[in-house]
PDB file of C-alpha atoms in Angstrom:
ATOM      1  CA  UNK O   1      12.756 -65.456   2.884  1.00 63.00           C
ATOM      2  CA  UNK O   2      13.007 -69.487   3.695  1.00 72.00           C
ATOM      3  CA  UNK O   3      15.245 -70.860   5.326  1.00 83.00           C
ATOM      4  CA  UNK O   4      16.776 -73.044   2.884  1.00 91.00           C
ATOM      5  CA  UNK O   5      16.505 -72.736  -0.582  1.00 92.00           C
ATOM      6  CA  UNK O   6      16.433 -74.888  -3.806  1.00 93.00           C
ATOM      7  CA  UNK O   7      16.036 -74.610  -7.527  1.00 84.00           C
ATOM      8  CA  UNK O   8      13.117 -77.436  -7.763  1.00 78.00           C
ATOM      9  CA  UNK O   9      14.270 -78.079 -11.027  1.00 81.00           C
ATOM     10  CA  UNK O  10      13.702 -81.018 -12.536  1.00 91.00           C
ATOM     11  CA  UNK O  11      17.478 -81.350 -13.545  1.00 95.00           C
ATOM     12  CA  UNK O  12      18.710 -84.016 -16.588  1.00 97.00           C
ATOM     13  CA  UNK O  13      21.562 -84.838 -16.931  1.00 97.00           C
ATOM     14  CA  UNK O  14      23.059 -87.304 -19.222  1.00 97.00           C
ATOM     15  CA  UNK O  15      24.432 -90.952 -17.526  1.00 98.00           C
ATOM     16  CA  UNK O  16      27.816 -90.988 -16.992  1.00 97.00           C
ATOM     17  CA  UNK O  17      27.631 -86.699 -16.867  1.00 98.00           C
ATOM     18  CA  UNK O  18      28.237 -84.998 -13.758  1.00 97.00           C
ATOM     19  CA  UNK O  19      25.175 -83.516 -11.912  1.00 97.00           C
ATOM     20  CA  UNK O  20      25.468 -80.402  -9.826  1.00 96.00           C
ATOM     21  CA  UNK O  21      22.645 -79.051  -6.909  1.00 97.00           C
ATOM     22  CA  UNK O  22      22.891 -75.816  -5.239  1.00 96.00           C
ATOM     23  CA  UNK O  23      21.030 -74.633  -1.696  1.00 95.00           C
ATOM     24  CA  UNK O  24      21.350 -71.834  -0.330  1.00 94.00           C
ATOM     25  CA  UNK O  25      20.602 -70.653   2.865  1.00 92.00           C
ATOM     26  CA  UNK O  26      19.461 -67.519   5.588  1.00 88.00           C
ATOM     27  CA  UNK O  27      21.029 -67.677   8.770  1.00 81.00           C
ATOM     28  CA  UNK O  28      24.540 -67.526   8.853  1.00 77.00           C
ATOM     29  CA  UNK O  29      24.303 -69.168  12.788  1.00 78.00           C
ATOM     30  CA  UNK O  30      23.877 -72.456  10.696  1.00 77.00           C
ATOM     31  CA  UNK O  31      26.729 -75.084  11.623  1.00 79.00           C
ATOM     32  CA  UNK O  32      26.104 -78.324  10.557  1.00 89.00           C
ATOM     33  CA  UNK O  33      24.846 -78.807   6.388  1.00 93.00           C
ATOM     34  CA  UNK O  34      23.114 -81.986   4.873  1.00 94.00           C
ATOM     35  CA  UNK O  35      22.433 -83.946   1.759  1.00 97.00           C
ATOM     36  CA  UNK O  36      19.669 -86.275   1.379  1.00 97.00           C
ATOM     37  CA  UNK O  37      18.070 -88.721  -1.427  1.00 98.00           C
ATOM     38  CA  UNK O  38      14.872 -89.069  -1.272  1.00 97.00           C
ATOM     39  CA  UNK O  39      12.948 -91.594  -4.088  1.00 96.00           C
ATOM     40  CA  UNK O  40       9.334 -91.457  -4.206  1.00 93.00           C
ATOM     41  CA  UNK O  41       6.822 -92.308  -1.960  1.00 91.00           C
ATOM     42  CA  UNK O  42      10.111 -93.752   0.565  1.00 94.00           C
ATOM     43  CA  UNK O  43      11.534 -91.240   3.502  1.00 95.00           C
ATOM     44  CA  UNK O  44      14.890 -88.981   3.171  1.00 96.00           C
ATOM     45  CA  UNK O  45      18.435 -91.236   3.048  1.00 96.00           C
ATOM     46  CA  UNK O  46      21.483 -89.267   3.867  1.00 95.00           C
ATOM     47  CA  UNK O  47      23.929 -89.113   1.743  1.00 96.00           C
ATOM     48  CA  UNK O  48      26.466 -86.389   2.828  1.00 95.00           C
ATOM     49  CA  UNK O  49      26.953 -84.061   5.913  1.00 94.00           C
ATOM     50  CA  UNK O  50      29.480 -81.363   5.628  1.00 94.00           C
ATOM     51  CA  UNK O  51      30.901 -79.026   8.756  1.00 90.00           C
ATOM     52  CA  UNK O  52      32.976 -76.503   7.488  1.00 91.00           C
ATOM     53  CA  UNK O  53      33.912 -74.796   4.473  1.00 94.00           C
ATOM     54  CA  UNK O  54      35.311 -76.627   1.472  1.00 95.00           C
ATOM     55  CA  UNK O  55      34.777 -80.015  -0.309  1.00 96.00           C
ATOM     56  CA  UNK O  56      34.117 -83.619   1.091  1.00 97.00           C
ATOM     57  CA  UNK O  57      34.541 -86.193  -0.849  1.00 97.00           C
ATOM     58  CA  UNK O  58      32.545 -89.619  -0.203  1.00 96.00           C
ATOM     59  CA  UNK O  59      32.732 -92.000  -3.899  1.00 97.00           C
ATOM     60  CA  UNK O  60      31.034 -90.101  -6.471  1.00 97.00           C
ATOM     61  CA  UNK O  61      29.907 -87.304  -4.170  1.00 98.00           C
ATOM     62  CA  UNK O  62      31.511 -83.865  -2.998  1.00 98.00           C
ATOM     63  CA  UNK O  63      29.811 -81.870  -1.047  1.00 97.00           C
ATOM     64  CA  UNK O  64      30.951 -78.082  -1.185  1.00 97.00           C
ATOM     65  CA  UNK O  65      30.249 -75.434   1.404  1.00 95.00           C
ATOM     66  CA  UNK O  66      30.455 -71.796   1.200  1.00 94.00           C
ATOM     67  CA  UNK O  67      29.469 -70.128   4.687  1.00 91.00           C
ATOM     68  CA  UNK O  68      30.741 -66.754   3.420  1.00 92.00           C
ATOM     69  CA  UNK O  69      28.212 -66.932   0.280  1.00 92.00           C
ATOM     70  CA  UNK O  70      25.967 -69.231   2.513  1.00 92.00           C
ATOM     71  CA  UNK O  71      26.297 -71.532   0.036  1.00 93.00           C
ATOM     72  CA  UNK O  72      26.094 -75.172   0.063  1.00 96.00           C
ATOM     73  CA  UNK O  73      25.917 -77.982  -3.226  1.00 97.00           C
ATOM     74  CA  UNK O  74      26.612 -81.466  -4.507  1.00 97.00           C
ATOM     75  CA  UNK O  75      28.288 -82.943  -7.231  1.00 98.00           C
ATOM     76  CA  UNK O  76      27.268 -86.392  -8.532  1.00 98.00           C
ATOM     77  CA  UNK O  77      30.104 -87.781 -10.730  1.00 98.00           C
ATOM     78  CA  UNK O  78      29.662 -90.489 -13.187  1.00 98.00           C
ATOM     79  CA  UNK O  79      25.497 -90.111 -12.977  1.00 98.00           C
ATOM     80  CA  UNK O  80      23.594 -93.161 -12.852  1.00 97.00           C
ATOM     81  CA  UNK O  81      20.190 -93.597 -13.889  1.00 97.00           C
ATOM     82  CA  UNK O  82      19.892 -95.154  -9.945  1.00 97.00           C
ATOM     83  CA  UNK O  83      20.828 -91.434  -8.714  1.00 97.00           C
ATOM     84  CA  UNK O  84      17.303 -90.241 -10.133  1.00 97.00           C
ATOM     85  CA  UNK O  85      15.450 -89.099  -7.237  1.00 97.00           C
ATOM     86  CA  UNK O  86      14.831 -85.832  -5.215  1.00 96.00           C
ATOM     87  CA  UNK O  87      17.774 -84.824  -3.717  1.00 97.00           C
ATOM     88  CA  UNK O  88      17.200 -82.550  -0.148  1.00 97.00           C
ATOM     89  CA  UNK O  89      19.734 -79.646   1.042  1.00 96.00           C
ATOM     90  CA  UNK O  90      19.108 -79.159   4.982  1.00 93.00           C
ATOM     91  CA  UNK O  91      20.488 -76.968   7.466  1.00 91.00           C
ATOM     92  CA  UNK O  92      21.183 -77.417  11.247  1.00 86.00           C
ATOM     93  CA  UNK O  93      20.195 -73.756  12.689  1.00 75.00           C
ATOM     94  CA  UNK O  94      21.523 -72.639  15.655  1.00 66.00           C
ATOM     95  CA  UNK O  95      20.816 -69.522  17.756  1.00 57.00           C
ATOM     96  CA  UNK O  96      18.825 -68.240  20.693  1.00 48.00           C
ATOM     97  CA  UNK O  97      15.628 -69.982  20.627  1.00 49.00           C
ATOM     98  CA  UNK O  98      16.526 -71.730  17.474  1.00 53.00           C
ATOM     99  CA  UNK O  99      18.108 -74.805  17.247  1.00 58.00           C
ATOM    100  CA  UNK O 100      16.895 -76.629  14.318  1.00 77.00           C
ATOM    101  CA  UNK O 101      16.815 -79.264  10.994  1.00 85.00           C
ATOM    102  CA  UNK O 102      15.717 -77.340   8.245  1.00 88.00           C
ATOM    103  CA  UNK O 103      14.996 -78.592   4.938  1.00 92.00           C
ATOM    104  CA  UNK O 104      14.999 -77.060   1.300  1.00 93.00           C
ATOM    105  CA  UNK O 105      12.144 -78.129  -1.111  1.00 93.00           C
ATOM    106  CA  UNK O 106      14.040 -80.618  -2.991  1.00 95.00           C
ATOM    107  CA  UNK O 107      15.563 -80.652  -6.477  1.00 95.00           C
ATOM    108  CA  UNK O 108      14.001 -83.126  -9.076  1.00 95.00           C
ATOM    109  CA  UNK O 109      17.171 -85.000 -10.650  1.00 96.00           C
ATOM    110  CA  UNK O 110      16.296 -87.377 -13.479  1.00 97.00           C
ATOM    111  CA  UNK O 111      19.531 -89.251 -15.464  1.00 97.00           C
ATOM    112  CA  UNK O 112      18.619 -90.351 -18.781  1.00 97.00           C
ATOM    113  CA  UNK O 113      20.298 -93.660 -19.902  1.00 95.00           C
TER     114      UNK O 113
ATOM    115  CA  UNK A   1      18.970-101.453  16.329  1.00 52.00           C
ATOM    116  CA  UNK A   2      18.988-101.046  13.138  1.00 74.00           C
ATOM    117  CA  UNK A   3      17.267 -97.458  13.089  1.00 94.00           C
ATOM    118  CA  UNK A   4      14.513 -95.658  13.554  1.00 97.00           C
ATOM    119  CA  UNK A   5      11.127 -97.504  13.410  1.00 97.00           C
ATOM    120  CA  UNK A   6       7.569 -95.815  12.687  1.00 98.00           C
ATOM    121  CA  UNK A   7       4.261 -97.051  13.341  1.00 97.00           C
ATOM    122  CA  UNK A   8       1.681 -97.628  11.899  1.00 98.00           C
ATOM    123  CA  UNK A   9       3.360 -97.233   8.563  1.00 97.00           C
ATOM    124  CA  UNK A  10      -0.209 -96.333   6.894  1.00 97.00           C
ATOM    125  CA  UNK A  11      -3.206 -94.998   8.548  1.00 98.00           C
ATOM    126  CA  UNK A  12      -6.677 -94.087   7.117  1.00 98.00           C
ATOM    127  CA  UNK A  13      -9.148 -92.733   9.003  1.00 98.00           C
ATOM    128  CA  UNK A  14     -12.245 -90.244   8.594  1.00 98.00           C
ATOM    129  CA  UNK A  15     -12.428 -87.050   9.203  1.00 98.00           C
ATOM    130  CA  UNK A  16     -12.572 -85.787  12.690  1.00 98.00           C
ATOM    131  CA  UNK A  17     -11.196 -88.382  14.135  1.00 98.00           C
ATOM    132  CA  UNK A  18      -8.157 -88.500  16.675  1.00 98.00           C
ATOM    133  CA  UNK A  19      -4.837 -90.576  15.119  1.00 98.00           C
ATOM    134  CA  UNK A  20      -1.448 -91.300  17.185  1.00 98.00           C
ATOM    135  CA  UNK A  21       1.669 -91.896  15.323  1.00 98.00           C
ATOM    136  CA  UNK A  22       4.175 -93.463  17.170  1.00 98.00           C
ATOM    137  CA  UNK A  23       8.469 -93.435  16.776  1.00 98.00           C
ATOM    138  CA  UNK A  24      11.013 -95.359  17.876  1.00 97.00           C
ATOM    139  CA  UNK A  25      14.355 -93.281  17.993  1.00 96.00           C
ATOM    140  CA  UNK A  26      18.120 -94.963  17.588  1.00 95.00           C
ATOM    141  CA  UNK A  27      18.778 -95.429  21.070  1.00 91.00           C
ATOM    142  CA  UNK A  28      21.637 -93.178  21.971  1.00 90.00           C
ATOM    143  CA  UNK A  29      20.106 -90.432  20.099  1.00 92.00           C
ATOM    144  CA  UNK A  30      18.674 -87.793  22.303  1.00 91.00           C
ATOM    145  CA  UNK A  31      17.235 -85.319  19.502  1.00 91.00           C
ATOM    146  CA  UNK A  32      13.847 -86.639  18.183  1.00 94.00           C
ATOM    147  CA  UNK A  33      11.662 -84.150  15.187  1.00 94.00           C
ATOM    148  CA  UNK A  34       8.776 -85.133  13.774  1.00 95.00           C
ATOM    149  CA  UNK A  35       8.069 -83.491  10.383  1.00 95.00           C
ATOM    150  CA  UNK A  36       5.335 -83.520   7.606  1.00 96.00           C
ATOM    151  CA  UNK A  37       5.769 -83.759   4.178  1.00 96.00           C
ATOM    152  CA  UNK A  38       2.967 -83.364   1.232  1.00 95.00           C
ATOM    153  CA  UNK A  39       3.574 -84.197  -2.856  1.00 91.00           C
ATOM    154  CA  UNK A  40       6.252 -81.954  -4.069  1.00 87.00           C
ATOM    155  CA  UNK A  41       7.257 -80.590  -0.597  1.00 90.00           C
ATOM    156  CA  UNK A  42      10.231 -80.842   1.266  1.00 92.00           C
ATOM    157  CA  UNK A  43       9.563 -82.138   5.023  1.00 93.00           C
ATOM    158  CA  UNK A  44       8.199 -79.517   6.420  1.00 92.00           C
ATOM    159  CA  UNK A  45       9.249 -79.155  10.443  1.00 90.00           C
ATOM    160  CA  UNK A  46       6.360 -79.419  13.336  1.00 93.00           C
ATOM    161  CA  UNK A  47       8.650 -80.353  16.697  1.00 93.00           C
ATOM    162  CA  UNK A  48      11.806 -81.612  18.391  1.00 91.00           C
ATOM    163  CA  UNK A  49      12.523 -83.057  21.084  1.00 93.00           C
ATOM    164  CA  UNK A  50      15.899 -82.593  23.380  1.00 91.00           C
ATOM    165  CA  UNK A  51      15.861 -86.210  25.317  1.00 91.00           C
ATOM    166  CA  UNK A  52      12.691 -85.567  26.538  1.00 91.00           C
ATOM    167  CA  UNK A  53      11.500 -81.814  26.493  1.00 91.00           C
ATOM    168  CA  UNK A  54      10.167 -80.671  23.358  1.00 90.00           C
ATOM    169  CA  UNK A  55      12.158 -77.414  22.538  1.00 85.00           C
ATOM    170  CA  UNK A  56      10.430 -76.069  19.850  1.00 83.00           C
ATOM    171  CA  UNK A  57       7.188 -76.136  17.984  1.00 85.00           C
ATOM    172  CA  UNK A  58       6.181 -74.892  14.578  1.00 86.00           C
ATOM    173  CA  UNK A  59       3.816 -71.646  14.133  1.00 78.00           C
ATOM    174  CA  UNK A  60       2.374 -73.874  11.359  1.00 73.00           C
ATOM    175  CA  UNK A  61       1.328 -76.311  14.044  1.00 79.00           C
ATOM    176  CA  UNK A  62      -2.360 -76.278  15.239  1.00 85.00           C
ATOM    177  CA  UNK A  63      -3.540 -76.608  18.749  1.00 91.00           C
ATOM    178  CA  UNK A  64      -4.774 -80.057  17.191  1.00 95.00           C
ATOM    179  CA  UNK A  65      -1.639 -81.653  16.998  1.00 95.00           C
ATOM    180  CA  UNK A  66       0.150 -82.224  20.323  1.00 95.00           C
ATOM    181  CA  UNK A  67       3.585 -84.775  20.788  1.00 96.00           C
ATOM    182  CA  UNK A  68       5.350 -85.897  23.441  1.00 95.00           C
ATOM    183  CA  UNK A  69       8.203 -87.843  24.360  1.00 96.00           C
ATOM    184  CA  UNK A  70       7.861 -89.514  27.710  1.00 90.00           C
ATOM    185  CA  UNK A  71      11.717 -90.658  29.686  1.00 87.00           C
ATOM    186  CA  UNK A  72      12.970 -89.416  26.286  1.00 84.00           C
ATOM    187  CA  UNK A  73      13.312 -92.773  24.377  1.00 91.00           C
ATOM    188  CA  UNK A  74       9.631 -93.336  21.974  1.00 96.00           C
ATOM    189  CA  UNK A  75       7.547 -90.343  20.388  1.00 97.00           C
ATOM    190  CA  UNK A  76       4.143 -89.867  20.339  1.00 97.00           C
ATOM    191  CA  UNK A  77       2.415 -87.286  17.611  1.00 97.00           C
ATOM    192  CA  UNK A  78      -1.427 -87.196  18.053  1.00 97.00           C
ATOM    193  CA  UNK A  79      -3.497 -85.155  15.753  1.00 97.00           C
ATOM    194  CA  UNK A  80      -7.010 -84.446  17.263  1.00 97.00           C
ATOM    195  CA  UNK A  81     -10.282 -84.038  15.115  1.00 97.00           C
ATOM    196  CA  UNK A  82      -8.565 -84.599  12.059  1.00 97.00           C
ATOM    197  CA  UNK A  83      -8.908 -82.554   8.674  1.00 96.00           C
ATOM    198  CA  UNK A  84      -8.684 -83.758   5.198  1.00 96.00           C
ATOM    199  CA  UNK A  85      -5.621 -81.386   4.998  1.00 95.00           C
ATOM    200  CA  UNK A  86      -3.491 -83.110   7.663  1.00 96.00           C
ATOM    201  CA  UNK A  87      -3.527 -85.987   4.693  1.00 97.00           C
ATOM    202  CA  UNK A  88       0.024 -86.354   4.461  1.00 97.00           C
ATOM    203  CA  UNK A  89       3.340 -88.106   5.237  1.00 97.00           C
ATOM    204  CA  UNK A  90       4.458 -87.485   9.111  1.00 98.00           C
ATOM    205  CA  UNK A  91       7.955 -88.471   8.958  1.00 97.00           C
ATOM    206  CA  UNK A  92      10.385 -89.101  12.664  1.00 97.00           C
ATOM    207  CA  UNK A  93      14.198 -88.592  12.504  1.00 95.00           C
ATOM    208  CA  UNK A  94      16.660 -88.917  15.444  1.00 94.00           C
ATOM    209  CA  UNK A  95      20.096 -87.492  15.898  1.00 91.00           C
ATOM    210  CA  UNK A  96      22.621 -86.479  18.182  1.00 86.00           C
ATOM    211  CA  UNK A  97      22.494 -82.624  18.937  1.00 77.00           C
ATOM    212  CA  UNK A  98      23.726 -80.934  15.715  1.00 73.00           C
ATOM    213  CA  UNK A  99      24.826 -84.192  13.542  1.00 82.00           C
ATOM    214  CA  UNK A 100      22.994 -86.413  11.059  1.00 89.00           C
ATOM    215  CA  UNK A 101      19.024 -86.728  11.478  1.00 92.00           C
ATOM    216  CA  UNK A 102      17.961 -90.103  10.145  1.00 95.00           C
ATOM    217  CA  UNK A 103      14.378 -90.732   9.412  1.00 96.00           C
ATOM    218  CA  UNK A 104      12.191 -93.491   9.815  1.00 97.00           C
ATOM    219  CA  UNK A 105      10.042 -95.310   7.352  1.00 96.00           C
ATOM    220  CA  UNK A 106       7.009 -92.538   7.697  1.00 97.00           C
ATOM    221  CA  UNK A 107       3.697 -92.863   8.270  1.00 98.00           C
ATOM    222  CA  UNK A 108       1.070 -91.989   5.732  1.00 97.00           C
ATOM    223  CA  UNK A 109      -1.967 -90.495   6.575  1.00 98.00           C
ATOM    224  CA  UNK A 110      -5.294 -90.442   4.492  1.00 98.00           C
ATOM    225  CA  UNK A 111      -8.324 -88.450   6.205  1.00 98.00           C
ATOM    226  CA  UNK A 112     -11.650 -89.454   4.084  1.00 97.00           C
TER     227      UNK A 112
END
């Protein structure tokens, strides 16, 4: 099982519609969970870092976590074609041996003007 | 300091030969990973760094690869006899222990 999981997609959405990523993840010893925004060919941006369960809001992103479900996602409201990019879901492990950054596969998100 | 700085930012080189990567952390960070990332791929972890003892390696990572991370400030990642498989993008983030990682820039590598 990895550690982090993704749906690769690619995901369309509409602009202006709301687009929703999901991760999940392994180890429930994880603490700290991550969004990035990665365009092509250019390194990982963060976006959104999230510490314990519920939403954060930050402008037209909420991060949700779900450490019961181990369960982590991201809402994009108001989708602009400028939010098309691979979006990354990473997780902070901790444990004996195992402190960590990993990273999901990435989810494709394209908005279609 | 405006973040964390990789060099070179592009390397080619033929296969077999020895490359060093270089990284430049945000100063005050004291956690340092180096990953590598292919088409399609999320980064895929090979090390990290607590200031300057390396605290974990990756089973995926060769004896040909070997980093360091001398007084704890810059990163080194040298990859030794080089395969056309290490072709890739070897990308440095910094944090402090257990909050955001940022990345650099990367560095991509071509083996011919």
């Amino acid at each position: 099982q990895k550690e982090v999981e993704q749906n690769s997609g690619p995901l369309s959405v509409p602009e202006g519609a709301i687009a929703s990523l999901n991760c999940t993840y392994s180890d429930r010893v994880s603490q700290s969970f991550f969004w990035y925004r990665q365009y092509s060919g250019k390194s990982p941006e963060l976006i959104m870092s999230i510490y314990s369960n519920g939403d954060k809001e930050d402008g037209r992103f909420t991060a949700q976590l779900n450490k019961a479900s181990q369960y982590v996602s991201l809402l994009i409201r108001d989708s602009q074609p400028s939010d098309s990019a691979t979006y990354l879901c990473a997780v902070n492990r901790v444990g004996a041996g195992a402190n960590n950054l990993f990273f999901g596969t990435g989810t494709r998100l394209t908005v279609i003007p | 300091d405006t973040g964390v700085s990789q060099n070179p930012r592009h390397k080619i080189t033929k296969r077999g030969q020895n490359v060093t990567f270089r990284c430049d952390p945000i100063s005050e960070h004291n956690r340092l990973y180096w990953y590598r990332q292919t088409l399609g791929q999320g980064p895929e972890f090979l090390t990290y760094f607590q200031n300057e003892a390396q605290l974990e390696k990756s089973r995926l990572l060769s004896d040909r690869f070997s980093a360091e991370r001398p007084k704890g400030s810059f990163s080194t990642l040298e990859i030794q006899r080089t395969e056309q498989g290490d072709s890739a993008m070897y990308l440095c983030a910094s944090s402090l222990t257990y909050t955001e990682a940022f990345f650099g820039q990367g560095t991509r590598l071509t083996v011919v």
